Short mmCIF file of C-alpha atoms in Angstrom, two decimals:
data_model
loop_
_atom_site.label_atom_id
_atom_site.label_comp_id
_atom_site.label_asym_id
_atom_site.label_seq_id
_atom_site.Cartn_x
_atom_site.Cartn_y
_atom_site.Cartn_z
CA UNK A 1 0.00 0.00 0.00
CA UNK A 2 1.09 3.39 -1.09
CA UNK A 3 1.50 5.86 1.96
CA UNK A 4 0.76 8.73 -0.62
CA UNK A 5 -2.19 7.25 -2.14
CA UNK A 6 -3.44 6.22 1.29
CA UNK A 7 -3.11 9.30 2.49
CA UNK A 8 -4.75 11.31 -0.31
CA UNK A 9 -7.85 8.80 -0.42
CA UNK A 10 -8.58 9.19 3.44
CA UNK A 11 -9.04 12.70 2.61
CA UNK A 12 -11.74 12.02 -0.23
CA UNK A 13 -13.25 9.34 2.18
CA UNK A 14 -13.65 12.07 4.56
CA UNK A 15 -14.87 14.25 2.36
CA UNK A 16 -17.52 12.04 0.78
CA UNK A 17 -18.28 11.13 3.92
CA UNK A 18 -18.78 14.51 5.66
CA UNK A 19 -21.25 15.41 2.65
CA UNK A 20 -23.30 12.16 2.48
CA UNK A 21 -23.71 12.26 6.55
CA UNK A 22 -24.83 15.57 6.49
CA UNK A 23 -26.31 15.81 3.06
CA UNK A 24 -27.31 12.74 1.97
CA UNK A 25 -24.86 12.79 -0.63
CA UNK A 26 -25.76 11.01 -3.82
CA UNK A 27 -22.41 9.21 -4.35
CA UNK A 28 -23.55 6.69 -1.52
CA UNK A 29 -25.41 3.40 -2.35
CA UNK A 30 -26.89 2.00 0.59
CA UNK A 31 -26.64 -2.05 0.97
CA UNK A 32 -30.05 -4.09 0.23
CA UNK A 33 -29.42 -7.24 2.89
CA UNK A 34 -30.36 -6.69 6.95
CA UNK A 35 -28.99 -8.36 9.43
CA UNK A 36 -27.08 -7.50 12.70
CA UNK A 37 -23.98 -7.15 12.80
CA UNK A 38 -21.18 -6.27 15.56
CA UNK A 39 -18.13 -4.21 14.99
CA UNK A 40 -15.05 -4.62 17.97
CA UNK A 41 -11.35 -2.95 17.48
CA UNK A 42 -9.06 -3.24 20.56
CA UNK A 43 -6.03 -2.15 21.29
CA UNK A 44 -3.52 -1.05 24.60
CA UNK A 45 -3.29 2.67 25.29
CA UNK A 46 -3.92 5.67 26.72
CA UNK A 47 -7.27 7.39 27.89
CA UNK A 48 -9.32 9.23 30.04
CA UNK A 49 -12.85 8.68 30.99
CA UNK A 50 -14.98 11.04 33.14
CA UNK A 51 -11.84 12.72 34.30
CA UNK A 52 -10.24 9.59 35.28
CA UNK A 53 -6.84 8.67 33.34
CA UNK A 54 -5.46 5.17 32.80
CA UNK A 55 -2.26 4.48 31.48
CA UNK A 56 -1.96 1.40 29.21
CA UNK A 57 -5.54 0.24 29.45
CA UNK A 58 -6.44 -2.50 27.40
CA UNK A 59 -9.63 -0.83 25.49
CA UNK A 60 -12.48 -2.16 23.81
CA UNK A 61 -15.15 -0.64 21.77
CA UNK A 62 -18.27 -1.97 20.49
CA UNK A 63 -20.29 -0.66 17.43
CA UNK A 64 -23.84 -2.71 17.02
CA UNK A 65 -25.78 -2.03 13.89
CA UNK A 66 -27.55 -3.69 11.08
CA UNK A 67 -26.25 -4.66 7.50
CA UNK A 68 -29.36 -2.81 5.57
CA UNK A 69 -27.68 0.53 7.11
CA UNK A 70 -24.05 0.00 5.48
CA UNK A 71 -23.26 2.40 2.39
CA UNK A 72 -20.58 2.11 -0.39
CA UNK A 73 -18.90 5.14 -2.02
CA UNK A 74 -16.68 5.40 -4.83
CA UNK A 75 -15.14 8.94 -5.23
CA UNK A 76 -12.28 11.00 -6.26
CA UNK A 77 -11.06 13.79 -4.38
CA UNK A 78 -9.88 17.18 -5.65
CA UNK A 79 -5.88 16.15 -5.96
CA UNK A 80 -6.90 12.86 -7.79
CA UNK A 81 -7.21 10.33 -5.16
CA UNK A 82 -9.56 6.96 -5.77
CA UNK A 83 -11.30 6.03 -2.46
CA UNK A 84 -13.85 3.48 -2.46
CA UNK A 85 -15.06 1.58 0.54
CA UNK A 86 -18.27 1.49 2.99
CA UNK A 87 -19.77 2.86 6.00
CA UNK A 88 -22.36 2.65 8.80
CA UNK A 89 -23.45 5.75 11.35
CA UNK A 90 -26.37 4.11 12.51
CA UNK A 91 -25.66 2.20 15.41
CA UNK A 92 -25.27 1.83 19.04
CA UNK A 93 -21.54 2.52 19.99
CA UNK A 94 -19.88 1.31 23.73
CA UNK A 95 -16.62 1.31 25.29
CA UNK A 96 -14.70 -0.89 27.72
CA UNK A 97 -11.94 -0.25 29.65
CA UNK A 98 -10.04 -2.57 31.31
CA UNK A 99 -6.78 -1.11 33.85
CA UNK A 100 -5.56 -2.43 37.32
CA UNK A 101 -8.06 -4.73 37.36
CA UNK A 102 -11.06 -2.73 37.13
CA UNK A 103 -13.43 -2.56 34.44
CA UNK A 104 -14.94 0.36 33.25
CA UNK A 105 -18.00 0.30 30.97
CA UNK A 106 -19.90 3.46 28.96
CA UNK A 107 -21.99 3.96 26.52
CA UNK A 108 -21.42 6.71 23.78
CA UNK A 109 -24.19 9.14 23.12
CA UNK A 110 -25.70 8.86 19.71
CA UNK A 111 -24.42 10.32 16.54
CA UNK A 112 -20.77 10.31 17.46
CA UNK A 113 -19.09 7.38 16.30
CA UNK A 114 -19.11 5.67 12.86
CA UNK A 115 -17.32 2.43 10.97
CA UNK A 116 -15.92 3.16 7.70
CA UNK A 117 -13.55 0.75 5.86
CA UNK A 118 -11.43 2.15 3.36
CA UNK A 119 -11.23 -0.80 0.82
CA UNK A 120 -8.67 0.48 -1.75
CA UNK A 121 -6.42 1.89 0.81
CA UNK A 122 -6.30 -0.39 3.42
CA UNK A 123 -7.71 1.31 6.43
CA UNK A 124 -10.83 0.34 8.89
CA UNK A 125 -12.10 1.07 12.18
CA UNK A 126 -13.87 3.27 14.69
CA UNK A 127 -14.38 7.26 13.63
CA UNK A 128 -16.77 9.72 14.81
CA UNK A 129 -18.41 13.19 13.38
CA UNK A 130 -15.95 15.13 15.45
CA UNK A 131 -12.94 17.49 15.11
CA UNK A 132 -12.11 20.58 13.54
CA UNK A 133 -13.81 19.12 10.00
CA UNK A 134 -16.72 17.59 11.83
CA UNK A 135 -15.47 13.47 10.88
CA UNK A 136 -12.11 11.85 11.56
CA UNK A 137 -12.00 8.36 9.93
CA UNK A 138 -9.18 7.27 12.92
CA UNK A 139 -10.25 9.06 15.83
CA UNK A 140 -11.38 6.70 18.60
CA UNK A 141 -9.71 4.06 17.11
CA UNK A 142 -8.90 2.94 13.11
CA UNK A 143 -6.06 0.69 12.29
CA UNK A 144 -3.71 0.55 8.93
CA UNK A 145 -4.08 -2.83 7.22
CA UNK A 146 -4.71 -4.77 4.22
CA UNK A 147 -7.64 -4.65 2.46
CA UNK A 148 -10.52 -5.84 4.36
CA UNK A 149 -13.00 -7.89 3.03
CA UNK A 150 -16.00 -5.97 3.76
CA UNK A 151 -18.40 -4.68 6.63
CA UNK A 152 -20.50 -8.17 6.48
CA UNK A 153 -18.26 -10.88 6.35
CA UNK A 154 -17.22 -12.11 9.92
CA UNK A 155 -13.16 -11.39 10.21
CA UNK A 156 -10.55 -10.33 12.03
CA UNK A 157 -8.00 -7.50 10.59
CA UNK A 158 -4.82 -6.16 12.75
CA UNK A 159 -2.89 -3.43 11.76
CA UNK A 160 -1.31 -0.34 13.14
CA UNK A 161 -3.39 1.47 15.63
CA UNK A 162 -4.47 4.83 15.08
CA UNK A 163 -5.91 7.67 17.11
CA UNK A 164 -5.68 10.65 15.38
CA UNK A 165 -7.55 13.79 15.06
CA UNK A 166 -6.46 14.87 11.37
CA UNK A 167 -5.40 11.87 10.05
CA UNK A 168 -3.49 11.62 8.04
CA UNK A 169 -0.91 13.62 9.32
CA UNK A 170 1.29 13.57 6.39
CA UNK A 171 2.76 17.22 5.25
CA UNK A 172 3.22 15.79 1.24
CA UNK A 173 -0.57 15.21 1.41
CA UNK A 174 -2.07 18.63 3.21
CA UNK A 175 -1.61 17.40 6.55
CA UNK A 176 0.27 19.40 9.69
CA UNK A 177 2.67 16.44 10.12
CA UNK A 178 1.18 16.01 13.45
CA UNK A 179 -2.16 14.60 15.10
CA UNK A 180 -4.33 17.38 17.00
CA UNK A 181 -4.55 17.38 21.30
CA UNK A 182 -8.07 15.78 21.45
CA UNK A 183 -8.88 17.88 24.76
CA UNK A 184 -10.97 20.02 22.36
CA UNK A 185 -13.21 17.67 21.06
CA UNK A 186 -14.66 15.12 23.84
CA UNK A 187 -16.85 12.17 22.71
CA UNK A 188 -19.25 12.00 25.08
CA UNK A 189 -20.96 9.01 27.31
CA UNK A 190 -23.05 8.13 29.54
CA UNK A 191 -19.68 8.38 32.04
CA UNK A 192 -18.65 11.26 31.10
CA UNK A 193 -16.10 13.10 28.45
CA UNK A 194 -13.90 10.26 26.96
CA UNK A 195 -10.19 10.73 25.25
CA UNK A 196 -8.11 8.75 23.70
CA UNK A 197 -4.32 9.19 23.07
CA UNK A 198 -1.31 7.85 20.97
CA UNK A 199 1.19 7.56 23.38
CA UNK A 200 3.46 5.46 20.94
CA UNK A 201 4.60 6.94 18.16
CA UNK A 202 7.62 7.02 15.17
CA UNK A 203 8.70 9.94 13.67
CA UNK A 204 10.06 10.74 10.12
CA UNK A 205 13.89 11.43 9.49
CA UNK A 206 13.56 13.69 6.06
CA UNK A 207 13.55 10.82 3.99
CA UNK A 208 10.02 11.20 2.85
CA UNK A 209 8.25 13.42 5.18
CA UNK A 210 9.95 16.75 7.11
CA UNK A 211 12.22 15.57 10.33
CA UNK A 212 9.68 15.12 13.20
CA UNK A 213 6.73 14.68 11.73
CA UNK A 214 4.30 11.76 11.34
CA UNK A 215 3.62 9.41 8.46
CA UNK A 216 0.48 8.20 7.85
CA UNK A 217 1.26 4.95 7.27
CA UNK A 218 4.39 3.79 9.98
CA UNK A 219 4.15 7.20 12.28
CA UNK A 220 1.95 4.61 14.87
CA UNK A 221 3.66 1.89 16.02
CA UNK A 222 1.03 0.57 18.49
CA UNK A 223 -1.01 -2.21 17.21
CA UNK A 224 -4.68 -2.96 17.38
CA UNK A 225 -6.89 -5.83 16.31
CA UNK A 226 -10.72 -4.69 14.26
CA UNK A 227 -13.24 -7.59 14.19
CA UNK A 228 -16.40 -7.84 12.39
CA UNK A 229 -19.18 -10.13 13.70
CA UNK A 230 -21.93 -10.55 10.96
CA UNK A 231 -22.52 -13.33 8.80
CA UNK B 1 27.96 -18.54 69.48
CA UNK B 2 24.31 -17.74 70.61
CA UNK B 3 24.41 -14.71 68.84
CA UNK B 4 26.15 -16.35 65.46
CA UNK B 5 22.83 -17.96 65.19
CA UNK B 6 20.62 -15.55 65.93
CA UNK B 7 21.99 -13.62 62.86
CA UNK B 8 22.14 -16.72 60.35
CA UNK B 9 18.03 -16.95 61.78
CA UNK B 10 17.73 -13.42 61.06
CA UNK B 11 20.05 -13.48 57.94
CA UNK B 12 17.94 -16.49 56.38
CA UNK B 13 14.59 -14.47 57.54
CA UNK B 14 15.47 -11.53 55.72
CA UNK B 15 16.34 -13.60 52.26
CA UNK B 16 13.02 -15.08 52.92
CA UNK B 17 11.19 -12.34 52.97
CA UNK B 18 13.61 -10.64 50.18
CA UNK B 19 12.73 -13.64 48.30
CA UNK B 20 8.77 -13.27 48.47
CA UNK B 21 9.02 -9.73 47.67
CA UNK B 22 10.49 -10.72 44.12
CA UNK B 23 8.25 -13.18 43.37
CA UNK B 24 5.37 -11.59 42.32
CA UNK B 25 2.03 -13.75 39.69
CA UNK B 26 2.63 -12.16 35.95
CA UNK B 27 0.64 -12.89 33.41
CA UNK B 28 1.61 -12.93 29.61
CA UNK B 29 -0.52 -12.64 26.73
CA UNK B 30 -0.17 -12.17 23.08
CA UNK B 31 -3.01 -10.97 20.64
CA UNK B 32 -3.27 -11.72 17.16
CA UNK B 33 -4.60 -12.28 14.28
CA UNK B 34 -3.76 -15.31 12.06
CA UNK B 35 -4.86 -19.27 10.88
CA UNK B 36 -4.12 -22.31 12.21
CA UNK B 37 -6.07 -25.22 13.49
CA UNK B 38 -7.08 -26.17 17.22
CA UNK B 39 -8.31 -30.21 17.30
CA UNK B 40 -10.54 -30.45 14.07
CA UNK B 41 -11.49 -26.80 14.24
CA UNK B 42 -9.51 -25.34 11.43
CA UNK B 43 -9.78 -21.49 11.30
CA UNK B 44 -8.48 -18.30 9.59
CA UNK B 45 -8.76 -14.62 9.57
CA UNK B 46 -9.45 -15.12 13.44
CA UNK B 47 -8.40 -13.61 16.56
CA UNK B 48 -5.84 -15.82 18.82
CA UNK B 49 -4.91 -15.33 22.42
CA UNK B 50 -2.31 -16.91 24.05
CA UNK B 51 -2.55 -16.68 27.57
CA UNK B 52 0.93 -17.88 30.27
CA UNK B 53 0.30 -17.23 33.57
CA UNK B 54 3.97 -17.67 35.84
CA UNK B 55 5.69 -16.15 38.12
CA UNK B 56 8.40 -13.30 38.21
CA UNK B 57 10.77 -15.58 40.21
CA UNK B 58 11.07 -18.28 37.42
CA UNK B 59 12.05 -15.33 34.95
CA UNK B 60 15.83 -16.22 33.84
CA UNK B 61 18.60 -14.47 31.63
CA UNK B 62 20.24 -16.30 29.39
CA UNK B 63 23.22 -15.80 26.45
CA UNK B 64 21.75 -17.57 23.15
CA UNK B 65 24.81 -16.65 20.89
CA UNK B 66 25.73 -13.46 22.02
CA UNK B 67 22.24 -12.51 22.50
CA UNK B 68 20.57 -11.30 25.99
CA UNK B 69 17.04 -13.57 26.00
CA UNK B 70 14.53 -13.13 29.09
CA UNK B 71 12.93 -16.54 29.88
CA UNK B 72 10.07 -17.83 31.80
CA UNK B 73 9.94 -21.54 31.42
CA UNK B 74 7.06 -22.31 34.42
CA UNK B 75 3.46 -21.51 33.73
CA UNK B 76 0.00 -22.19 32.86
CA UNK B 77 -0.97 -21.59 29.39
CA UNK B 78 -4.37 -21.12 27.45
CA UNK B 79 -4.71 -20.33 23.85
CA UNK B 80 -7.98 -18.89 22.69
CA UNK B 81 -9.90 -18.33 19.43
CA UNK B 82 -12.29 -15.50 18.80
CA UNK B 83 -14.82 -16.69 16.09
CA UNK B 84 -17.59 -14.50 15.83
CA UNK B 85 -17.56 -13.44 19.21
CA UNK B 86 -17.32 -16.38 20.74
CA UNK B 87 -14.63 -17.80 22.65
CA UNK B 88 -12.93 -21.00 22.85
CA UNK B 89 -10.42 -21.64 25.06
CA UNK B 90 -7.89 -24.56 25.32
CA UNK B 91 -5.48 -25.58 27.91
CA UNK B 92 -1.50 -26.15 26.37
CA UNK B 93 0.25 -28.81 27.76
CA UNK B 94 2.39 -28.43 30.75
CA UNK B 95 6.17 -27.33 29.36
CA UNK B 96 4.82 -27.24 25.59
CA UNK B 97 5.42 -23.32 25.64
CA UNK B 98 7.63 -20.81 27.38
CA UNK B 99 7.91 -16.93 27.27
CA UNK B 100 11.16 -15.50 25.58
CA UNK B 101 11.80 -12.00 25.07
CA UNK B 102 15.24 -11.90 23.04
CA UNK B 103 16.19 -7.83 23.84
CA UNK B 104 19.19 -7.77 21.55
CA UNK B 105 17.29 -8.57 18.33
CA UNK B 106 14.19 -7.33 19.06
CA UNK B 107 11.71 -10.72 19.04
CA UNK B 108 9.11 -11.43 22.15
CA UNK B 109 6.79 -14.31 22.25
CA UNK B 110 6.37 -17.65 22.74
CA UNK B 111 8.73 -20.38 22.21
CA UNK B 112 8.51 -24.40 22.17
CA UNK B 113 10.67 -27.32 21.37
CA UNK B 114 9.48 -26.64 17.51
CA UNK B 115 11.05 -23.68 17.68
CA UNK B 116 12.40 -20.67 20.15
CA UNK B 117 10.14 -18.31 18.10
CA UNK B 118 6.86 -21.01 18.11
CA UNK B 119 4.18 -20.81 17.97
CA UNK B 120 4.12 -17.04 17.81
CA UNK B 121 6.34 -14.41 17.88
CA UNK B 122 6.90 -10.45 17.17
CA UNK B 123 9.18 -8.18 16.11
CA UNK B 124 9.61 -4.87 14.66
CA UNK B 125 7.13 -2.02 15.95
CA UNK B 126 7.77 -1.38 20.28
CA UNK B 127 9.56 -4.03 20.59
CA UNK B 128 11.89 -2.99 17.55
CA UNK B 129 12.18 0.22 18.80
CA UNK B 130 13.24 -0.50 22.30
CA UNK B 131 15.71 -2.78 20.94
CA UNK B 132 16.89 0.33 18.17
CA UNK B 133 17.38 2.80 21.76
CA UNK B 134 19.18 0.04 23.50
CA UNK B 135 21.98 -0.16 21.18
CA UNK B 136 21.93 2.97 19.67
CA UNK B 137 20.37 5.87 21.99
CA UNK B 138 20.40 8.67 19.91
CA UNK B 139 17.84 6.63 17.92
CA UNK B 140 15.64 7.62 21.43
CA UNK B 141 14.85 11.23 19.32
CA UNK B 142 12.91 9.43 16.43
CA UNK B 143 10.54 8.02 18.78
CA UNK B 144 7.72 9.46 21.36
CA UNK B 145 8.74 8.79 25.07
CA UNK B 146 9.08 5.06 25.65
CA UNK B 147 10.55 5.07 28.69
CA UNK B 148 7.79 4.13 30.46
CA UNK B 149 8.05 0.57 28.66
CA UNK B 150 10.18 -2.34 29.95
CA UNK B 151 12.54 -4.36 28.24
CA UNK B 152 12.27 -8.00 30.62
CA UNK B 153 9.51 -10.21 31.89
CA UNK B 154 9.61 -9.03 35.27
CA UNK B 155 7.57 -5.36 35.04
CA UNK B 156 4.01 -4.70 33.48
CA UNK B 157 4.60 -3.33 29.90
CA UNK B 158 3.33 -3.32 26.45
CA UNK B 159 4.68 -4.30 23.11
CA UNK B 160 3.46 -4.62 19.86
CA UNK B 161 4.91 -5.91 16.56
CA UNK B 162 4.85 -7.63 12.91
CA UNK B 163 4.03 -11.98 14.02
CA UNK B 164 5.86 -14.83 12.79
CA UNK B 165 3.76 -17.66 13.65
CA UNK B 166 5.88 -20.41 11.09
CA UNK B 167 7.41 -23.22 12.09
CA UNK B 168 9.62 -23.40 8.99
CA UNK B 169 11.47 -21.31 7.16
CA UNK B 170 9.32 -18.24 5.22
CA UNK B 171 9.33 -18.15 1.22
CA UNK B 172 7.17 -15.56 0.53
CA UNK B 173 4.85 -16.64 3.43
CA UNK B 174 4.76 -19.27 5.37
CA UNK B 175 4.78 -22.31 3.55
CA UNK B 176 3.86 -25.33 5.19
CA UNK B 177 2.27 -26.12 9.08
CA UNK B 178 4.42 -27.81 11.45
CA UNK B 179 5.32 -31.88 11.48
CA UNK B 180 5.31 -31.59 15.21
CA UNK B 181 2.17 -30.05 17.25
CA UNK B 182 1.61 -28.24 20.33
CA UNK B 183 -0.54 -30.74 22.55
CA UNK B 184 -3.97 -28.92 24.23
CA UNK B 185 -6.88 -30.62 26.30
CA UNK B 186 -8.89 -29.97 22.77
CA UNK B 187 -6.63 -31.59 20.56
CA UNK B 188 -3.57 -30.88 19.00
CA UNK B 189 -2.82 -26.84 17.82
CA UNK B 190 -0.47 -25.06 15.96
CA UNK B 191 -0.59 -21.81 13.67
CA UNK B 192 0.38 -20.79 10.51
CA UNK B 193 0.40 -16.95 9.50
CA UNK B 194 -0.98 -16.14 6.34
CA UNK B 195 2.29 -13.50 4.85
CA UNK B 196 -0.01 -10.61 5.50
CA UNK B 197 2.33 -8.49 8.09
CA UNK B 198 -0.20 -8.99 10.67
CA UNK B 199 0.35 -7.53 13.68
CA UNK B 200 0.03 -8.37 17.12
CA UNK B 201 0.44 -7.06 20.73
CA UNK B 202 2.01 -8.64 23.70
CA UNK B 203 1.51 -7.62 27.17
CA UNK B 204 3.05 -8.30 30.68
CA UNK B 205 0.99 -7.63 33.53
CA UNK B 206 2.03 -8.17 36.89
CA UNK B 207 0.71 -8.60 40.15
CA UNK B 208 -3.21 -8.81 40.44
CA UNK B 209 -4.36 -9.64 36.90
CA UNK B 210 -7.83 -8.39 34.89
CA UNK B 211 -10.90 -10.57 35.15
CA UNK B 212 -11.68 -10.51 31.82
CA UNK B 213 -14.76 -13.16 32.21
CA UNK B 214 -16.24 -10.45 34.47
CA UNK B 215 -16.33 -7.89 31.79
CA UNK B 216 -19.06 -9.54 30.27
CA UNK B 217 -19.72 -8.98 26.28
CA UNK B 218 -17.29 -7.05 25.03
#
């Protein structure tokens, strides 16, 4: 997978996306079938919860929905970049957290958090109709992989763990080479404002991207694991 | 003479005590994603989670070949598929696995008598970088802050990498399963990644562990 092209095609997913969530954007097919279906990603990390940090938590979140609500896209974006994939932001979204041997359960409120799969690219997970453009495709939690099936079929995907407010970060593609402080833009629950950080991190050495910054692709090296449970 | 041995009691009381204080439950587990088979149950694309729970005490250092290798040879271990959210969990045999963390190369996992590196192990990612600072620490500035990580089996941690779960040597991936399995109370297991650069996370947690089965549904 291209870092470039991934990069450039996460910003035409999240610009499809932004228009078809808010307005109904015609570019979106929506799936015939219905069935449930259960989204998980996990991964160890940083967050805070109701004011409460925990430091290496093991974290789980939950995203139930049904198949008839999944959409496909297939777009281009202004510099030329293919994206095609699907997405679901009807759903019930939850969130365990599991540190020192207490477990913390919450619920999101509704109309936060989304699952989009970025099928040409590579990329899946948990993102939400927050931050400074009002959708990040890896804020909660996305990961970097290879192509996943679908939405439908029951898998499991691992890949690099992201959880980053304007991803991707990536100077060569528009970005600010880094990920924004998510203090601005709580997701909120049933338990209060929730955060989650990327404590682990690699950064560039001029070979590709300016000295410091982040790549899209190899900036994270956390890991997490993205499950779906459908059919 | 009376007092001789009321300092070898008080001697051998304190190395007791010293003793206990180092020997603290830890509990390994690796997540990942990859295909293998577990008794008749074949299975791919699936989430596996090998559980060893040991103690710190039994956690050795060892020179394999000019290389510094953490072991822990003396455990309880569990491996676990995830198949559409259900779990099922088998017990290894006693001494089929260990826990090996080799710092100089950068490789943590499990080993066996297949292989120091089988069934599964990682590399690259944390547990690349930690090994990139410990030989070369101006590398330190290309990373965020990973000091709070740990490079031995004795302190809670995290690390994450790319899994080699072969039990011969790769081609392009993996070619063939193992001659010899790993022995469970469900039948014989082994795995055999797929040559997608799947990646996986392995964590050490010491001292009073998670009750996952509480958690309910994830």
């Amino acid at each position: 997978m291209s870092r470039h092209k991934t990069a450039g095609l996460t910003v035409a997913l999240r610009s499809i996306l932004v228009a078809g969530v808010l307005f109904g954007n015609s570019g979106i097919t929506t799936d015939a079938s219905a069935s449930p279906v259960t989204y998980t990603i996990f991964a160890v990390t940083d967050v805070s919860l109701g004011g409460h940090f925990y430091h290496n938590a093991q974290v789980y979140f939950k995203f139930s929905g049904d198949t008839s609500d999944i959409q496909s896209f297939n777009v281009t974006s202004p510099d030329g970049g293919q994206a095609s994939g699907s997405e679901i932001t009807k759903g019930e979204a939850s969130l365990l957290i599991m540190s020192g041997g207490h477990h913390i359960k919450a619920k999101f409120l509704p109309n936060q958090i989304m699952i989009s799969l970025d099928g040409d690219n590579g990329g899946v997970g948990f993102g939400s109709l927050t931050g400074p453009n009002g959708l990040e495709p890896a804020y909660p939690l996305a990961i970097v992989t290879y192509t996943p099936n679908d939405l439908v079929t029951s898998a499991a995907y691992s890949g690099d763990a992201w959880s980053c407010i304007g991803f991707p970060p990536d100077v060569s593609d528009g970005g600010t080479g880094y990920c924004s402080d998510p203090t601005a833009f709580p997701l909120k629950t049933d338990r209060g404002d929730f955060f989650i950080y990327q404590p682990y991190l690699f950064y560039e050495d001029g070979s590709f991207e300016p000295v410091g910054t982040l790549d899209g692709y190899e900036g994270s090296i956390n890991n997490g694991i993205f499950s779906v449970l459908g059919q | 003479m009376k007092q001789l041995v009321i300092v070898r009691i008080a001697l051998a009381v304190i190395f007791i005590i010293t003793g206990i204080a180092r020997a603290d439950p830890v509990v390994y587990t690796l997540y990942a994603v990859t295909a293998g088979r577990l008794g008749s149950q074949t299975f791919s694309q699936t989430e596996v989670v090998i559980t060893f729970k040991g103690d710190t005490r039994n956690v050795a250092i060892e020179n394999e070949s000019g290389a510094v290798v953490y072991r822990n040879n003396q455990g309880e271990a569990t491996v676990t598929l995830v198949q559409k959210g259900k779990k099922s969990v088998a017990h290894i045999g006693k001494g089929q696995i260990y826990v090996r963390y080799d710092i100089t190369n950068g490789v943590v996992g499990f080993g066996s008598a297949i292989s120091p590196t089988y069934p599964i192990s990682l590399s690259s990612d944390i547990v690349g970088a930690l090994s990139d600072i410990a030989a070369h620490p101006g590398d330190a500035a290309r990373y965020s802050d990973l000091s709070g990580l740990h490079m031995n089996l004795n302190e809670t941690t995290l690390l994450t990498g790319v899994i080699s779960a072969c039990a011969v040597a790769y081609t392009y991936s993996c070619p063939t399963a193992p001659t010899t399995l790993i022995h469970t109370d469900k039948g014989d297991f082994f795995v055999q990644d797929q040559g997608n650069f799947d990646e996986g996370i392995f964590t050490v947690t010491v001292g009073k562990e998670d009750q996952e089965e509480d958690a309910g549904e994830k």
